[in-house]
Amino acid sequence: LTFPLLSVTLLVSFGSSMLYGFNLAVVNSPAEHIKAFYNATWFQRYGQGLGPASLTLLYALTVSIFALGGLGGSLLVGVLVERYGRNGALSRSALLVLLAGGFMGFSRELGSPEMVIIGRSITGIHSGACTAPSSWLSPLQPFLGGWRRLCLPIGSVEGIFICLGVFSAQVLGLPELLGKDRFWPLFLSVVVVPASLQLLLLHCFPESPRYLLIERNDVCGATKALQRFLGSPEVQDVIEEMQEEQRSLSSMEMASVWQLLRERSLRWQTLSVAVLNAGMQLSGIDAIWFYTNNIFENAGIPVSQIPYTTMGTGAIEIVAGLIGCFTIERVGRRPLIITGFCAMGVCSAGITISLLLQAALPWMRYVSVACVVGIIAGFCMGPAGVPFLMTAELFMQSHRPAAYIVGGSLNWLCNFTVGFIFPFLQMSAGAFCYLVFCGVCLLVALYVYLVIPETKNKTFMEISHIFA
């Protein structure tokens, strides 16, 4: 495991996965300050403030527009990589973040709520368009010798960086740092820091060897890149392995999304990908990330303690993510995802019960906090990363890109749905709104238990036979 290989993986993770996690949680702490800005701006323009429903609608759009941008970015990533390469696609995505940071950072000075919403949508495009760090390691994993047992944790490093991004947003949102009213535009524009670092340092590393050889047929460039990443001049075995993959791909016709949906032999696999990706977002985890402070406030936690309670949940999230990352090969995919969804469902019901009883039993507020922690831990240990891994294992290479488009599109659409409707669901259903998430989690866990087989150490043909 060489320093260049580790460095580029961490750099890509820092500028993409960590930014995604940061943007999930960054609107949580300054929510009231942003709403106050919207209301004051509206009063200056039209002589009257926004009503509660209109203000909630505008803020919900600000939160959820990030996911719509992500959907657009995920559909553009193929075009960007094909035209500019992996390094070029990442660099252009980083430029988008600089633009978004400018919009959000100067929004209050220019009195424009629209700039905040536009900035959020652009950061979403960046998150959707960024390629995963594991794409750097996929052609190298079989050749890492004694470090092979570490391939999965390194390949899953983006999941850990998402947790770190969420945690960093919670820390910076503390009142002692950027949690004050005058700092919220600066807080939102912090995204330019990791993007700038990625933009400055990415050119120091060669292009992805797999991209150079398979996509560009540049054997010389791929050889030089591999020699630098592996720290050895002997890379012929790796080159031959990728050339074999190139020959197999050239003789293979890639299926479109429409062809995938019409393929009867893959119907259960396609349905499983849809259920897993929709379920991971409809489980309520986005409501927790987007509206943590609001949830804790309704649970009766003193306002002065909420930022620190939220930060504590972020720290537990990192620990849970590490546990899931290092146990997935030992435990298997299926047990982790079933346990994770069941834990999230039980904890969602627990929040409802604790909110209903907190008037009579004040200590139930701490049960609410424990249930929020349980939802986050359950998600990070299983549903956070397993659906992406299982998507690759359920399909052969010819259908895998189409499956990722189906799963990714559902993922972003459900992210938008939860972010947009949760405030209204909370206003109309009160404590019972969490029962919706409880039902989704338990139904997904039941589906996985009844339908999806364990994919660990199984070939595509074995998995296909089980489904058949």
PDB file of N, CA and C in Angstrom, residues 105-178:
ATOM      1  N   GLY A 105     -22.197  32.446   0.119  1.00  0.00           N
ATOM      2  CA  GLY A 105     -21.445  33.350   0.988  1.00  0.00           C
ATOM      3  C   GLY A 105     -21.860  34.803   0.868  1.00  0.00           C
ATOM      4  N   PHE A 106     -22.310  35.233  -0.328  1.00  0.00           N
ATOM      5  CA  PHE A 106     -22.693  36.637  -0.523  1.00  0.00           C
ATOM      6  C   PHE A 106     -24.210  36.839  -0.546  1.00  0.00           C
ATOM      7  N   SER A 107     -24.967  35.795  -0.233  1.00  0.00           N
ATOM      8  CA  SER A 107     -26.433  35.882  -0.331  1.00  0.00           C
ATOM      9  C   SER A 107     -27.008  36.926   0.627  1.00  0.00           C
ATOM     10  N   ARG A 108     -26.496  36.993   1.856  1.00  0.00           N
ATOM     11  CA  ARG A 108     -27.052  37.971   2.811  1.00  0.00           C
ATOM     12  C   ARG A 108     -26.656  39.384   2.441  1.00  0.00           C
ATOM     13  N   GLU A 109     -25.419  39.575   2.004  1.00  0.00           N
ATOM     14  CA  GLU A 109     -24.977  40.910   1.617  1.00  0.00           C
ATOM     15  C   GLU A 109     -25.818  41.460   0.469  1.00  0.00           C
ATOM     16  N   LEU A 110     -26.239  40.586  -0.436  1.00  0.00           N
ATOM     17  CA  LEU A 110     -27.025  41.011  -1.599  1.00  0.00           C
ATOM     18  C   LEU A 110     -28.524  40.858  -1.360  1.00  0.00           C
ATOM     19  N   GLY A 111     -28.906  40.394  -0.166  1.00  0.00           N
ATOM     20  CA  GLY A 111     -30.320  40.255   0.160  1.00  0.00           C
ATOM     21  C   GLY A 111     -31.069  39.316  -0.764  1.00  0.00           C
ATOM     22  N   SER A 112     -30.490  38.152  -1.042  1.00  0.00           N
ATOM     23  CA  SER A 112     -31.079  37.247  -2.025  1.00  0.00           C
ATOM     24  C   SER A 112     -31.187  35.820  -1.490  1.00  0.00           C
ATOM     25  N   PRO A 113     -32.365  35.413  -1.000  1.00  0.00           N
ATOM     26  CA  PRO A 113     -32.565  34.001  -0.633  1.00  0.00           C
ATOM     27  C   PRO A 113     -32.385  33.070  -1.818  1.00  0.00           C
ATOM     28  N   GLU A 114     -32.659  33.587  -3.024  1.00  0.00           N
ATOM     29  CA  GLU A 114     -32.517  32.749  -4.220  1.00  0.00           C
ATOM     30  C   GLU A 114     -31.074  32.246  -4.391  1.00  0.00           C
ATOM     31  N   MET A 115     -30.105  33.066  -3.960  1.00  0.00           N
ATOM     32  CA  MET A 115     -28.705  32.660  -4.082  1.00  0.00           C
ATOM     33  C   MET A 115     -28.383  31.474  -3.176  1.00  0.00           C
ATOM     34  N   VAL A 116     -29.025  31.409  -2.018  1.00  0.00           N
ATOM     35  CA  VAL A 116     -28.823  30.264  -1.124  1.00  0.00           C
ATOM     36  C   VAL A 116     -29.355  28.999  -1.792  1.00  0.00           C
ATOM     37  N   ILE A 117     -30.555  29.088  -2.360  1.00  0.00           N
ATOM     38  CA  ILE A 117     -31.178  27.927  -2.997  1.00  0.00           C
ATOM     39  C   ILE A 117     -30.367  27.481  -4.216  1.00  0.00           C
ATOM     40  N   ILE A 118     -29.909  28.450  -5.018  1.00  0.00           N
ATOM     41  CA  ILE A 118     -29.094  28.105  -6.194  1.00  0.00           C
ATOM     42  C   ILE A 118     -27.774  27.462  -5.759  1.00  0.00           C
ATOM     43  N   GLY A 119     -27.157  28.021  -4.712  1.00  0.00           N
ATOM     44  CA  GLY A 119     -25.912  27.458  -4.212  1.00  0.00           C
ATOM     45  C   GLY A 119     -26.083  26.029  -3.719  1.00  0.00           C
ATOM     46  N   ARG A 120     -27.190  25.766  -3.016  1.00  0.00           N
ATOM     47  CA  ARG A 120     -27.464  24.405  -2.546  1.00  0.00           C
ATOM     48  C   ARG A 120     -27.655  23.445  -3.723  1.00  0.00           C
ATOM     49  N   SER A 121     -28.333  23.887  -4.754  1.00  0.00           N
ATOM     50  CA  SER A 121     -28.556  23.005  -5.906  1.00  0.00           C
ATOM     51  C   SER A 121     -27.241  22.705  -6.623  1.00  0.00           C
ATOM     52  N   ILE A 122     -26.339  23.689  -6.690  1.00  0.00           N
ATOM     53  CA  ILE A 122     -25.052  23.471  -7.362  1.00  0.00           C
ATOM     54  C   ILE A 122     -24.184  22.499  -6.559  1.00  0.00           C
ATOM     55  N   THR A 123     -24.197  22.618  -5.222  1.00  0.00           N
ATOM     56  CA  THR A 123     -23.442  21.654  -4.414  1.00  0.00           C
ATOM     57  C   THR A 123     -24.009  20.248  -4.601  1.00  0.00           C
ATOM     58  N   GLY A 124     -25.314  20.153  -4.825  1.00  0.00           N
ATOM     59  CA  GLY A 124     -25.906  18.852  -5.113  1.00  0.00           C
ATOM     60  C   GLY A 124     -25.400  18.274  -6.425  1.00  0.00           C
ATOM     61  N   ILE A 125     -25.290  19.130  -7.451  1.00  0.00           N
ATOM     62  CA  ILE A 125     -24.752  18.672  -8.737  1.00  0.00           C
ATOM     63  C   ILE A 125     -23.337  18.123  -8.541  1.00  0.00           C
ATOM     64  N   HIS A 126     -22.539  18.821  -7.740  1.00  0.00           N
ATOM     65  CA  HIS A 126     -21.180  18.353  -7.458  1.00  0.00           C
ATOM     66  C   HIS A 126     -21.198  16.985  -6.791  1.00  0.00           C
ATOM     67  N   SER A 127     -22.041  16.811  -5.772  1.00  0.00           N
ATOM     68  CA  SER A 127     -22.078  15.535  -5.054  1.00  0.00           C
ATOM     69  C   SER A 127     -22.541  14.400  -5.956  1.00  0.00           C
ATOM     70  N   GLY A 128     -23.484  14.688  -6.858  1.00  0.00           N
ATOM     71  CA  GLY A 128     -23.951  13.660  -7.775  1.00  0.00           C
ATOM     72  C   GLY A 128     -22.929  13.315  -8.839  1.00  0.00           C
ATOM     73  N   ALA A 129     -22.118  14.290  -9.218  1.00  0.00           N
ATOM     74  CA  ALA A 129     -21.173  14.083 -10.314  1.00  0.00           C
ATOM     75  C   ALA A 129     -19.836  13.503  -9.876  1.00  0.00           C
ATOM     76  N   CYS A 130     -19.516  13.562  -8.569  1.00  0.00           N
ATOM     77  CA  CYS A 130     -18.214  13.093  -8.098  1.00  0.00           C
ATOM     78  C   CYS A 130     -18.130  11.578  -8.182  1.00  0.00           C
ATOM     79  N   THR A 131     -17.036  11.074  -8.712  1.00  0.00           N
ATOM     80  CA  THR A 131     -16.821   9.633  -8.764  1.00  0.00           C
ATOM     81  C   THR A 131     -16.319   9.144  -7.418  1.00  0.00           C
ATOM     82  N   ALA A 132     -16.637   7.894  -7.088  1.00  0.00           N
ATOM     83  CA  ALA A 132     -16.259   7.318  -5.793  1.00  0.00           C
ATOM     84  C   ALA A 132     -14.762   7.025  -5.738  1.00  0.00           C
ATOM     85  N   PRO A 133     -14.136   7.205  -4.569  1.00  0.00           N
ATOM     86  CA  PRO A 133     -12.713   6.898  -4.431  1.00  0.00           C
ATOM     87  C   PRO A 133     -12.383   5.440  -4.728  1.00  0.00           C
ATOM     88  N   SER A 134     -13.332   4.529  -4.498  1.00  0.00           N
ATOM     89  CA  SER A 134     -13.057   3.117  -4.732  1.00  0.00           C
ATOM     90  C   SER A 134     -12.788   2.825  -6.201  1.00  0.00           C
ATOM     91  N   SER A 135     -13.191   3.738  -7.096  1.00  0.00           N
ATOM     92  CA  SER A 135     -12.913   3.520  -8.519  1.00  0.00           C
ATOM     93  C   SER A 135     -11.413   3.529  -8.796  1.00  0.00           C
ATOM     94  N   TRP A 136     -10.644   4.185  -7.930  1.00  0.00           N
ATOM     95  CA  TRP A 136      -9.186   4.168  -8.095  1.00  0.00           C
ATOM     96  C   TRP A 136      -8.626   2.796  -7.737  1.00  0.00           C
ATOM     97  N   LEU A 137      -9.225   2.121  -6.764  1.00  0.00           N
ATOM     98  CA  LEU A 137      -8.659   0.889  -6.244  1.00  0.00           C
ATOM     99  C   LEU A 137      -9.148  -0.364  -6.942  1.00  0.00           C
ATOM    100  N   SER A 138     -10.279  -0.288  -7.657  1.00  0.00           N
ATOM    101  CA  SER A 138     -10.885  -1.501  -8.201  1.00  0.00           C
ATOM    102  C   SER A 138      -9.951  -2.316  -9.075  1.00  0.00           C
ATOM    103  N   PRO A 139      -9.120  -1.700  -9.958  1.00  0.00           N
ATOM    104  CA  PRO A 139      -8.226  -2.541 -10.755  1.00  0.00           C
ATOM    105  C   PRO A 139      -6.980  -2.996  -9.999  1.00  0.00           C
ATOM    106  N   LEU A 140      -6.751  -2.437  -8.798  1.00  0.00           N
ATOM    107  CA  LEU A 140      -5.512  -2.723  -8.081  1.00  0.00           C
ATOM    108  C   LEU A 140      -5.695  -3.714  -6.940  1.00  0.00           C
ATOM    109  N   GLN A 141      -6.936  -3.925  -6.482  1.00  0.00           N
ATOM    110  CA  GLN A 141      -7.157  -4.720  -5.282  1.00  0.00           C
ATOM    111  C   GLN A 141      -6.562  -6.124  -5.348  1.00  0.00           C
ATOM    112  N   PRO A 142      -6.646  -6.840  -6.491  1.00  0.00           N
ATOM    113  CA  PRO A 142      -6.095  -8.193  -6.495  1.00  0.00           C
ATOM    114  C   PRO A 142      -4.566  -8.240  -6.406  1.00  0.00           C
ATOM    115  N   PHE A 143      -3.905  -7.090  -6.473  1.00  0.00           N
ATOM    116  CA  PHE A 143      -2.448  -7.096  -6.579  1.00  0.00           C
ATOM    117  C   PHE A 143      -1.777  -6.395  -5.395  1.00  0.00           C
ATOM    118  N   LEU A 144      -2.500  -6.261  -4.300  1.00  0.00           N
ATOM    119  CA  LEU A 144      -1.929  -5.544  -3.164  1.00  0.00           C
ATOM    120  C   LEU A 144      -1.282  -6.474  -2.145  1.00  0.00           C
ATOM    121  N   GLY A 145      -1.109  -7.739  -2.498  1.00  0.00           N
ATOM    122  CA  GLY A 145      -0.344  -8.671  -1.675  1.00  0.00           C
ATOM    123  C   GLY A 145      -0.852  -8.763  -0.258  1.00  0.00           C
ATOM    124  N   GLY A 146       0.045  -8.560   0.701  1.00  0.00           N
ATOM    125  CA  GLY A 146      -0.288  -8.696   2.112  1.00  0.00           C
ATOM    126  C   GLY A 146      -1.287  -7.673   2.603  1.00  0.00           C
ATOM    127  N   TRP A 147      -1.494  -6.595   1.830  1.00  0.00           N
ATOM    128  CA  TRP A 147      -2.448  -5.558   2.231  1.00  0.00           C
ATOM    129  C   TRP A 147      -3.852  -5.870   1.719  1.00  0.00           C
ATOM    130  N   ARG A 148      -4.029  -7.038   1.070  1.00  0.00           N
ATOM    131  CA  ARG A 148      -5.309  -7.306   0.425  1.00  0.00           C
ATOM    132  C   ARG A 148      -6.472  -7.293   1.418  1.00  0.00           C
ATOM    133  N   ARG A 149      -6.207  -7.737   2.646  1.00  0.00           N
ATOM    134  CA  ARG A 149      -7.278  -7.771   3.641  1.00  0.00           C
ATOM    135  C   ARG A 149      -7.785  -6.373   3.990  1.00  0.00           C
ATOM    136  N   LEU A 150      -7.007  -5.334   3.632  1.00  0.00           N
ATOM    137  CA  LEU A 150      -7.433  -3.962   3.901  1.00  0.00           C
ATOM    138  C   LEU A 150      -8.159  -3.331   2.725  1.00  0.00           C
ATOM    139  N   CYS A 151      -8.310  -4.074   1.622  1.00  0.00           N
ATOM    140  CA  CYS A 151      -8.886  -3.470   0.423  1.00  0.00           C
ATOM    141  C   CYS A 151     -10.300  -2.980   0.653  1.00  0.00           C
ATOM    142  N   LEU A 152     -11.114  -3.767   1.361  1.00  0.00           N
ATOM    143  CA  LEU A 152     -12.496  -3.346   1.546  1.00  0.00           C
ATOM    144  C   LEU A 152     -12.592  -2.066   2.371  1.00  0.00           C
ATOM    145  N   PRO A 153     -11.920  -1.994   3.542  1.00  0.00           N
ATOM    146  CA  PRO A 153     -11.987  -0.732   4.276  1.00  0.00           C
ATOM    147  C   PRO A 153     -11.510   0.471   3.467  1.00  0.00           C
ATOM    148  N   ILE A 154     -10.414   0.292   2.663  1.00  0.00           N
ATOM    149  CA  ILE A 154      -9.936   1.419   1.872  1.00  0.00           C
ATOM    150  C   ILE A 154     -10.936   1.740   0.769  1.00  0.00           C
ATOM    151  N   GLY A 155     -11.473   0.706   0.118  1.00  0.00           N
ATOM    152  CA  GLY A 155     -12.448   0.932  -0.940  1.00  0.00           C
ATOM    153  C   GLY A 155     -13.721   1.544  -0.413  1.00  0.00           C
ATOM    154  N   SER A 156     -14.029   1.330   0.874  1.00  0.00           N
ATOM    155  CA  SER A 156     -15.237   1.886   1.478  1.00  0.00           C
ATOM    156  C   SER A 156     -14.950   3.180   2.227  1.00  0.00           C
ATOM    157  N   VAL A 157     -13.767   3.754   1.963  1.00  0.00           N
ATOM    158  CA  VAL A 157     -13.365   4.930   2.731  1.00  0.00           C
ATOM    159  C   VAL A 157     -14.319   6.104   2.519  1.00  0.00           C
ATOM    160  N   GLU A 158     -15.027   6.136   1.358  1.00  0.00           N
ATOM    161  CA  GLU A 158     -15.952   7.247   1.136  1.00  0.00           C
ATOM    162  C   GLU A 158     -17.071   7.260   2.166  1.00  0.00           C
ATOM    163  N   GLY A 159     -17.495   6.065   2.639  1.00  0.00           N
ATOM    164  CA  GLY A 159     -18.532   6.026   3.669  1.00  0.00           C
ATOM    165  C   GLY A 159     -18.071   6.662   4.965  1.00  0.00           C
ATOM    166  N   ILE A 160     -16.818   6.402   5.334  1.00  0.00           N
ATOM    167  CA  ILE A 160     -16.261   7.010   6.546  1.00  0.00           C
ATOM    168  C   ILE A 160     -16.155   8.516   6.374  1.00  0.00           C
ATOM    169  N   PHE A 161     -15.773   8.970   5.191  1.00  0.00           N
ATOM    170  CA  PHE A 161     -15.633  10.401   4.968  1.00  0.00           C
ATOM    171  C   PHE A 161     -16.996  11.107   4.941  1.00  0.00           C
ATOM    172  N   ILE A 162     -18.049  10.408   4.528  1.00  0.00           N
ATOM    173  CA  ILE A 162     -19.384  11.003   4.627  1.00  0.00           C
ATOM    174  C   ILE A 162     -19.715  11.269   6.094  1.00  0.00           C
ATOM    175  N   CYS A 163     -19.425  10.290   6.948  1.00  0.00           N
ATOM    176  CA  CYS A 163     -19.643  10.471   8.388  1.00  0.00           C
ATOM    177  C   CYS A 163     -18.797  11.619   8.929  1.00  0.00           C
ATOM    178  N   LEU A 164     -17.549  11.707   8.471  1.00  0.00           N
ATOM    179  CA  LEU A 164     -16.682  12.798   8.914  1.00  0.00           C
ATOM    180  C   LEU A 164     -17.215  14.153   8.443  1.00  0.00           C
ATOM    181  N   GLY A 165     -17.801  14.186   7.224  1.00  0.00           N
ATOM    182  CA  GLY A 165     -18.389  15.423   6.729  1.00  0.00           C
ATOM    183  C   GLY A 165     -19.566  15.880   7.579  1.00  0.00           C
ATOM    184  N   VAL A 166     -20.428  14.940   7.936  1.00  0.00           N
ATOM    185  CA  VAL A 166     -21.558  15.263   8.811  1.00  0.00           C
ATOM    186  C   VAL A 166     -21.049  15.781  10.150  1.00  0.00           C
ATOM    187  N   PHE A 167     -20.056  15.090  10.715  1.00  0.00           N
ATOM    188  CA  PHE A 167     -19.516  15.472  12.019  1.00  0.00           C
ATOM    189  C   PHE A 167     -18.860  16.845  11.962  1.00  0.00           C
ATOM    190  N   SER A 168     -18.122  17.128  10.881  1.00  0.00           N
ATOM    191  CA  SER A 168     -17.464  18.438  10.767  1.00  0.00           C
ATOM    192  C   SER A 168     -18.490  19.565  10.696  1.00  0.00           C
ATOM    193  N   ALA A 169     -19.617  19.330  10.021  1.00  0.00           N
ATOM    194  CA  ALA A 169     -20.674  20.343   9.971  1.00  0.00           C
ATOM    195  C   ALA A 169     -21.274  20.569  11.352  1.00  0.00           C
ATOM    196  N   GLN A 170     -21.402  19.496  12.127  1.00  0.00           N
ATOM    197  CA  GLN A 170     -21.950  19.628  13.479  1.00  0.00           C
ATOM    198  C   GLN A 170     -20.993  20.374  14.396  1.00  0.00           C
ATOM    199  N   VAL A 171     -19.695  20.126  14.235  1.00  0.00           N
ATOM    200  CA  VAL A 171     -18.702  20.823  15.066  1.00  0.00           C
ATOM    201  C   VAL A 171     -18.638  22.300  14.704  1.00  0.00           C
ATOM    202  N   LEU A 172     -18.556  22.611  13.415  1.00  0.00           N
ATOM    203  CA  LEU A 172     -18.471  24.012  12.988  1.00  0.00           C
ATOM    204  C   LEU A 172     -19.755  24.773  13.312  1.00  0.00           C
ATOM    205  N   GLY A 173     -20.873  24.053  13.472  1.00  0.00           N
ATOM    206  CA  GLY A 173     -22.138  24.701  13.793  1.00  0.00           C
ATOM    207  C   GLY A 173     -22.325  25.032  15.260  1.00  0.00           C
ATOM    208  N   LEU A 174     -21.323  24.729  16.090  1.00  0.00           N
ATOM    209  CA  LEU A 174     -21.416  25.064  17.517  1.00  0.00           C
ATOM    210  C   LEU A 174     -21.438  26.582  17.700  1.00  0.00           C
ATOM    211  N   PRO A 175     -22.119  27.067  18.751  1.00  0.00           N
ATOM    212  CA  PRO A 175     -22.193  28.527  18.984  1.00  0.00           C
ATOM    213  C   PRO A 175     -20.828  29.178  19.134  1.00  0.00           C
ATOM    214  N   GLU A 176     -19.842  28.424  19.637  1.00  0.00           N
ATOM    215  CA  GLU A 176     -18.511  28.994  19.831  1.00  0.00           C
ATOM    216  C   GLU A 176     -17.748  29.166  18.515  1.00  0.00           C
ATOM    217  N   LEU A 177     -18.215  28.527  17.447  1.00  0.00           N
ATOM    218  CA  LEU A 177     -17.525  28.599  16.164  1.00  0.00           C
ATOM    219  C   LEU A 177     -18.349  29.389  15.152  1.00  0.00           C
ATOM    220  N   LEU A 178     -19.057  28.706  14.244  1.00  0.00           N
ATOM    221  CA  LEU A 178     -19.795  29.414  13.197  1.00  0.00           C
ATOM    222  C   LEU A 178     -21.303  29.315  13.395  1.00  0.00           C
TER     223      LEU A 178
END
